[in-house]
Short mmCIF file of C-alpha atoms in Angstrom, two decimals:
data_model
loop_
_atom_site.label_atom_id
_atom_site.label_comp_id
_atom_site.label_asym_id
_atom_site.label_seq_id
_atom_site.Cartn_x
_atom_site.Cartn_y
_atom_site.Cartn_z
CA MET A 1 -8.61 15.33 -18.00
CA PHE A 2 -8.66 16.36 -14.33
CA LYS A 3 -12.27 17.56 -14.66
CA LEU A 4 -13.25 14.19 -16.12
CA LEU A 5 -11.50 12.29 -13.32
CA SER A 6 -13.18 14.50 -10.69
CA LYS A 7 -16.56 12.95 -11.43
CA GLU A 8 -18.00 10.60 -8.82
CA SER A 9 -17.15 6.94 -9.25
CA ASN A 10 -19.15 3.87 -8.26
CA ILE A 11 -18.50 0.22 -7.51
CA PHE A 12 -18.79 -0.65 -11.22
CA SER A 13 -15.78 1.55 -11.94
CA ILE A 14 -13.40 -0.78 -10.12
CA PRO A 15 -13.64 -3.72 -12.59
CA VAL A 16 -13.03 -1.25 -15.41
CA TYR A 17 -9.80 -0.03 -13.82
CA ILE A 18 -8.67 -3.60 -13.12
CA VAL A 19 -9.25 -4.61 -16.75
CA PHE A 20 -7.48 -1.44 -17.91
CA LEU A 21 -4.51 -2.29 -15.69
CA LEU A 22 -4.38 -5.86 -16.99
CA LEU A 23 -4.42 -4.66 -20.58
CA MET A 24 -1.54 -2.26 -19.92
CA VAL A 25 0.48 -5.01 -18.24
CA ILE A 26 -0.16 -7.48 -21.05
CA ALA A 27 0.71 -4.84 -23.65
CA PHE A 28 4.18 -4.55 -22.13
CA ASN A 29 4.61 -8.37 -22.21
CA ILE A 30 5.34 -8.54 -18.51
CA PHE A 31 3.72 -11.86 -17.62
CA LYS A 32 5.97 -14.91 -17.52
CA PHE A 33 3.76 -17.94 -17.34
CA SER A 34 5.22 -20.30 -14.76
CA THR A 35 3.53 -21.93 -11.79
CA LEU A 36 5.03 -19.50 -9.27
CA ASP A 37 4.21 -16.47 -11.39
CA VAL A 38 0.58 -17.53 -11.77
CA VAL A 39 0.18 -17.91 -8.00
CA SER A 40 1.97 -14.61 -7.37
CA THR A 41 -0.09 -12.83 -10.03
CA VAL A 42 -3.41 -14.08 -8.60
CA VAL A 43 -2.46 -13.01 -5.07
CA THR A 44 -1.12 -9.67 -6.31
CA PHE A 45 -4.21 -8.73 -8.26
CA ALA A 46 -6.46 -9.85 -5.41
CA GLY A 47 -4.61 -7.37 -3.22
CA ILE A 48 -4.79 -4.70 -5.92
CA ALA A 49 -8.54 -5.25 -6.35
CA LEU A 50 -9.08 -4.88 -2.59
CA GLY A 51 -6.96 -1.74 -2.71
CA TYR A 52 -9.48 -0.09 -5.03
CA PHE A 53 -12.19 -0.59 -2.40
CA CYS A 54 -9.97 0.97 0.29
CA PHE A 55 -10.42 4.41 -1.25
CA ASN A 56 -14.14 4.39 -0.50
CA THR A 57 -13.74 3.07 3.04
CA ILE A 58 -11.09 5.67 3.91
CA GLY A 59 -13.28 8.32 2.28
CA LEU A 60 -10.77 11.13 1.80
CA ASN A 61 -11.35 11.66 -1.91
CA TYR A 62 -15.13 11.94 -2.14
CA GLN A 63 -15.38 8.79 -4.29
CA THR A 64 -13.93 10.41 -7.40
CA HIS A 65 -12.09 8.65 -10.21
CA LEU A 66 -8.82 10.50 -9.62
CA PRO A 67 -7.35 8.28 -6.86
CA LEU A 68 -8.40 5.15 -8.76
CA PHE A 69 -6.71 6.48 -11.90
CA LEU A 70 -3.47 7.35 -10.06
CA TYR A 71 -3.48 4.03 -8.22
CA THR A 72 -3.74 2.17 -11.52
CA PHE A 73 -0.69 3.93 -12.94
CA PHE A 74 1.31 3.46 -9.74
CA ILE A 75 0.66 -0.29 -9.84
CA PHE A 76 1.51 -0.45 -13.54
CA ALA A 77 4.77 1.46 -13.06
CA PHE A 78 6.01 -0.60 -10.09
CA TYR A 79 4.71 -4.07 -10.97
CA PRO A 80 7.52 -6.14 -12.58
CA GLY A 81 5.42 -9.15 -13.61
CA ASP A 82 7.37 -11.74 -11.60
CA LEU A 83 6.55 -10.33 -8.21
CA ASP A 84 7.96 -12.06 -5.13
CA ILE A 85 5.24 -13.97 -3.31
CA GLY A 86 6.09 -12.14 -0.08
CA ILE A 87 5.29 -8.72 -1.51
CA ALA A 88 2.21 -10.13 -3.22
CA VAL A 89 0.92 -11.39 0.14
CA ALA A 90 1.82 -8.05 1.76
CA LEU A 91 -0.31 -6.17 -0.79
CA LEU A 92 -3.25 -8.47 -0.10
CA THR A 93 -2.96 -8.37 3.69
CA ASN A 94 -2.38 -4.59 3.80
CA SER A 95 -5.56 -3.99 1.82
CA PHE A 96 -7.54 -6.36 4.02
CA ILE A 97 -6.26 -4.72 7.22
CA ILE A 98 -7.15 -1.24 5.94
CA LEU A 99 -10.64 -2.39 4.96
CA THR A 100 -11.07 -3.84 8.44
CA LEU A 101 -9.72 -0.88 10.41
CA THR A 102 -11.72 1.68 8.40
CA HIS A 103 -15.03 -0.21 8.34
CA ASN A 104 -18.03 1.86 9.40
CA ASP A 105 -19.30 -0.81 11.81
CA GLU A 106 -17.45 -0.27 15.11
CA GLU A 107 -18.61 -3.63 16.43
CA LEU A 108 -17.12 -5.39 13.41
CA ARG A 109 -13.82 -3.54 13.85
CA ARG A 110 -13.67 -4.56 17.50
CA LYS A 111 -14.39 -8.20 16.78
CA SER A 112 -11.84 -8.29 13.93
CA ILE A 113 -8.81 -7.42 16.09
CA VAL A 114 -7.95 -11.13 16.58
CA LEU A 115 -8.14 -11.65 12.82
CA VAL A 116 -5.94 -8.59 12.21
CA GLY A 117 -3.35 -10.02 14.60
CA ALA A 118 -3.40 -13.31 12.73
CA ILE A 119 -2.99 -11.53 9.40
CA LEU A 120 -0.05 -9.49 10.72
CA ALA A 121 1.67 -12.66 11.91
CA LEU A 122 1.10 -14.36 8.55
CA ASN A 123 2.40 -11.29 6.76
CA TYR A 124 5.52 -11.28 8.94
CA LEU A 125 6.20 -14.98 8.41
CA VAL A 126 5.95 -14.60 4.64
CA LEU A 127 7.91 -11.32 4.48
CA PRO A 128 9.58 -10.29 7.78
CA ALA A 129 10.46 -6.89 6.28
CA THR A 130 6.81 -5.87 6.74
CA TRP A 131 7.16 -5.61 10.54
CA PRO A 132 6.45 -1.80 10.41
CA MET A 133 2.85 -2.69 9.54
CA ALA A 134 2.49 -4.18 13.04
CA VAL A 135 3.71 -0.89 14.51
CA PHE A 136 1.08 0.94 12.45
CA VAL A 137 -1.70 -1.28 13.80
CA LEU A 138 -0.43 -0.87 17.37
CA LEU A 139 -0.45 2.92 17.03
CA HIS A 140 -3.93 2.83 15.51
CA ILE A 141 -5.27 0.77 18.43
CA ILE A 142 -3.61 3.03 21.01
CA ILE A 143 -4.96 6.19 19.35
CA THR A 144 -8.51 5.02 18.63
CA SER A 145 -9.36 2.38 21.22
CA GLY A 146 -11.07 3.03 24.51
CA ARG A 147 -9.97 -0.37 25.86
CA ILE A 148 -6.35 -0.49 24.77
CA LEU A 149 -5.14 -3.43 26.88
CA LEU A 150 -8.05 -5.64 25.84
CA HIS A 151 -7.53 -4.94 22.14
CA LEU A 152 -3.77 -5.40 22.43
CA PHE A 153 -4.39 -8.78 24.06
CA ARG A 154 -6.72 -9.75 21.22
CA LEU A 155 -4.14 -8.64 18.66
CA LEU A 156 -1.38 -10.64 20.37
CA PHE A 157 -3.67 -13.67 20.75
CA GLY A 158 -4.44 -13.69 17.02
CA ALA A 159 -0.75 -13.41 16.17
CA LEU A 160 0.23 -16.21 18.58
CA LEU A 161 -2.32 -18.57 17.05
CA ILE A 162 -0.62 -18.26 13.65
CA VAL A 163 2.95 -18.28 14.98
CA ILE A 164 2.45 -21.37 17.14
CA SER A 165 0.62 -23.21 14.35
CA TYR A 166 3.30 -22.30 11.80
CA PHE A 167 6.31 -23.34 13.88
CA THR A 168 4.55 -26.53 14.98
CA ILE A 169 3.98 -27.52 11.36
CA MET A 170 7.55 -26.59 10.41
CA TYR A 171 8.91 -28.66 13.32
CA PHE A 172 6.77 -31.62 12.23
CA PHE A 173 8.29 -31.43 8.73
CA GLY A 174 11.83 -31.48 10.09
CA PHE A 175 12.74 -27.79 10.19
CA HIS A 176 14.39 -27.63 13.61
CA SER A 177 16.78 -24.69 13.14
CA TRP A 178 16.03 -20.96 13.50
CA ASP A 179 16.06 -18.96 10.27
CA GLU A 180 17.82 -15.62 10.74
CA ALA A 181 15.44 -14.08 8.19
CA TYR A 182 12.86 -13.91 10.99
CA PHE A 183 14.99 -11.28 12.71
CA PRO A 184 15.11 -8.60 9.98
CA PHE A 185 16.91 -5.91 11.94
CA LYS A 186 20.34 -6.20 10.37
CA ASP A 187 21.91 -6.37 6.91
CA PHE A 188 19.64 -3.71 5.47
CA ARG A 189 19.62 -3.49 1.66
CA VAL A 190 21.01 -0.07 0.87
CA ASN A 191 20.19 1.08 -2.63
CA THR A 192 23.34 1.62 -4.69
CA GLU A 193 21.73 2.62 -7.99
CA PHE A 194 19.65 5.76 -8.11
CA HIS A 195 19.40 6.54 -11.81
CA GLN A 196 15.98 4.88 -12.23
CA LEU A 197 14.59 6.52 -9.12
CA LEU A 198 15.50 9.95 -10.52
CA TYR A 199 12.45 9.71 -12.78
CA LEU A 200 10.26 9.62 -9.66
CA ILE A 201 11.55 12.95 -8.34
CA PRO A 202 8.39 14.83 -9.47
CA VAL A 203 6.23 12.31 -7.59
CA ALA A 204 8.39 12.61 -4.47
CA LEU A 205 8.29 16.41 -4.60
CA PHE A 206 4.50 16.41 -4.97
CA LEU A 207 4.19 14.07 -1.98
CA ILE A 208 6.34 16.36 0.16
CA LEU A 209 4.33 19.38 -1.02
CA ALA A 210 1.06 17.58 -0.22
CA VAL A 211 2.09 16.75 3.34
CA ALA A 212 3.46 20.27 3.90
CA ASP A 213 0.23 21.79 2.57
CA HIS A 214 -1.82 19.55 4.87
CA PHE A 215 -0.02 20.79 7.98
CA ALA A 216 0.01 24.39 6.74
CA ASN A 217 -3.80 24.27 6.54
CA PHE A 218 -4.27 21.88 9.44
CA ASN A 219 -6.55 24.15 11.47
CA LYS A 220 -8.90 24.64 8.52
CA LYS A 221 -9.68 20.93 8.22
CA SER A 222 -12.52 19.10 9.92
CA PRO A 223 -11.76 16.68 12.80
CA VAL A 224 -12.78 13.74 10.61
CA SER A 225 -10.46 14.83 7.81
CA LYS A 226 -7.59 15.32 10.28
CA PHE A 227 -8.09 11.86 11.75
CA LYS A 228 -8.32 10.10 8.37
CA TYR A 229 -5.31 11.94 6.96
CA THR A 230 -3.29 11.05 10.06
CA PHE A 231 -4.32 7.42 9.52
CA VAL A 232 -3.00 7.58 5.94
CA LEU A 233 0.23 9.32 7.00
CA ILE A 234 1.02 6.72 9.68
CA PHE A 235 0.27 3.94 7.20
CA SER A 236 2.53 5.68 4.65
CA ALA A 237 5.32 5.96 7.22
CA ALA A 238 5.09 2.23 7.95
CA GLN A 239 5.30 1.33 4.24
CA LEU A 240 8.07 3.86 3.63
CA THR A 241 10.10 2.32 6.48
CA THR A 242 9.95 -1.07 4.76
CA VAL A 243 10.87 0.48 1.42
CA VAL A 244 13.86 2.46 2.74
CA LEU A 245 15.30 -0.33 4.89
CA TYR A 246 14.73 -3.35 2.67
CA MET A 247 14.11 -2.33 -0.95
CA GLY A 248 17.71 -2.13 -2.13
CA ASN A 249 17.52 -2.44 -5.90
CA HIS A 250 14.25 -4.39 -5.81
CA TYR A 251 11.91 -1.62 -6.91
CA GLU A 252 8.80 -3.79 -6.61
CA PHE A 253 8.80 -2.79 -2.92
CA LEU A 254 7.47 0.56 -4.15
CA LEU A 255 4.13 -1.17 -4.72
CA LEU A 256 3.58 -0.86 -0.98
CA MET A 257 3.45 2.93 -1.42
CA ALA A 258 0.96 2.90 -4.31
CA LEU A 259 -2.21 3.16 -2.20
CA PRO A 260 -1.21 5.93 0.24
CA ALA A 261 0.61 7.90 -2.47
CA SER A 262 -2.53 7.86 -4.64
CA ILE A 263 -4.65 9.23 -1.79
CA ILE A 264 -2.18 11.96 -0.81
CA LEU A 265 -1.53 13.11 -4.39
CA SER A 266 -5.17 13.10 -5.44
CA ARG A 267 -6.03 15.36 -2.50
CA LEU A 268 -3.18 17.71 -3.41
CA LEU A 269 -4.47 18.00 -6.97
CA ARG A 270 -8.08 18.35 -5.85
CA PHE A 271 -7.32 21.33 -3.62
CA ALA A 272 -4.93 23.07 -6.01
CA LYS A 273 -6.15 26.64 -6.61
CA LYS A 274 -5.68 26.86 -10.38
CA THR A 275 -7.05 24.54 -13.05
CA TRP A 276 -3.76 24.56 -14.94
CA GLN A 277 -1.97 23.50 -11.74
CA LYS A 278 -4.24 20.48 -11.47
CA GLU A 279 -3.76 19.49 -15.11
CA LEU A 280 0.01 20.06 -15.07
CA GLY A 281 0.41 18.17 -11.80
CA LEU A 282 -1.55 15.19 -13.11
CA PHE A 283 0.46 15.18 -16.36
CA LEU A 284 3.81 15.31 -14.53
CA ILE A 285 2.85 12.46 -12.19
CA ILE A 286 1.73 10.17 -15.03
CA ALA A 287 4.73 11.12 -17.20
CA SER A 288 7.10 10.42 -14.30
CA LEU A 289 5.59 6.98 -13.67
CA LEU A 290 5.68 6.04 -17.35
CA ALA A 291 9.29 7.21 -17.66
CA PHE A 292 10.22 5.07 -14.65
CA LYS A 293 8.46 2.08 -16.22
CA LEU A 294 10.27 2.51 -19.53
CA THR A 295 13.67 2.31 -17.82
CA PHE A 296 13.10 -1.45 -17.45
CA PHE A 297 12.90 -1.85 -21.22
CA ASN A 298 15.54 -1.25 -23.85
CA LEU A 299 13.45 1.10 -25.94
#
């Protein structure tokens, strides 16, 4: 199977994976057709669809099917069907920000900083727990920009446009009190039930092994590969911060890790020395995700 998934993909592969994901979700009778669920589902799958394109723009996996395949199973395993609109918006905005920051046109990236700031503010207002994403963007600008202060001003300007507009509208509709949810730095949701997460231990171990292997062979990698992998690691750290601090028992937060985990694991499997290691690793990852999914059903 690994050899088949190592073949080069193209843009026409993405609709196939989306349809495959939809069929798997429907087969497990996850959809609950209410007005809120329909809106959440549309936003969620828009973000998921954009996520498929992120693999090509990041360019760490040589446009193979493997990351797309892993991403599909990650989404299927973590998607509950009645996803909170905040997480749905976070998936959409995260994918859009990655597509913007990794675009090949430097001029477009520079001109999009204001838009990125606006998206970060919107993301924060919908789900304040996603504040680590703003830290990720700040670090990216500081590391990559030659005109840091100018780009930080543009980022802040874009965010202020959304914040001022939002609170003005809320004030007009009679919301005159401050909501403590907009200061998400207390009352963290500590997870008290770990039995379902135990099924994801193989995935967690592979992720740790992948990061350790990257740094063990750091000097052998090209400057471009180092930069892109660092980009993915910082993005992963931002998403993991949200998951650890705010997930609690709401496992749908793990959807935020689907994209970076797929990239990191697919590279680990690609550079494994033995064919049987690649096949066994792929099997264990898929089996772990399916086992985690089945814990939500009384089968």
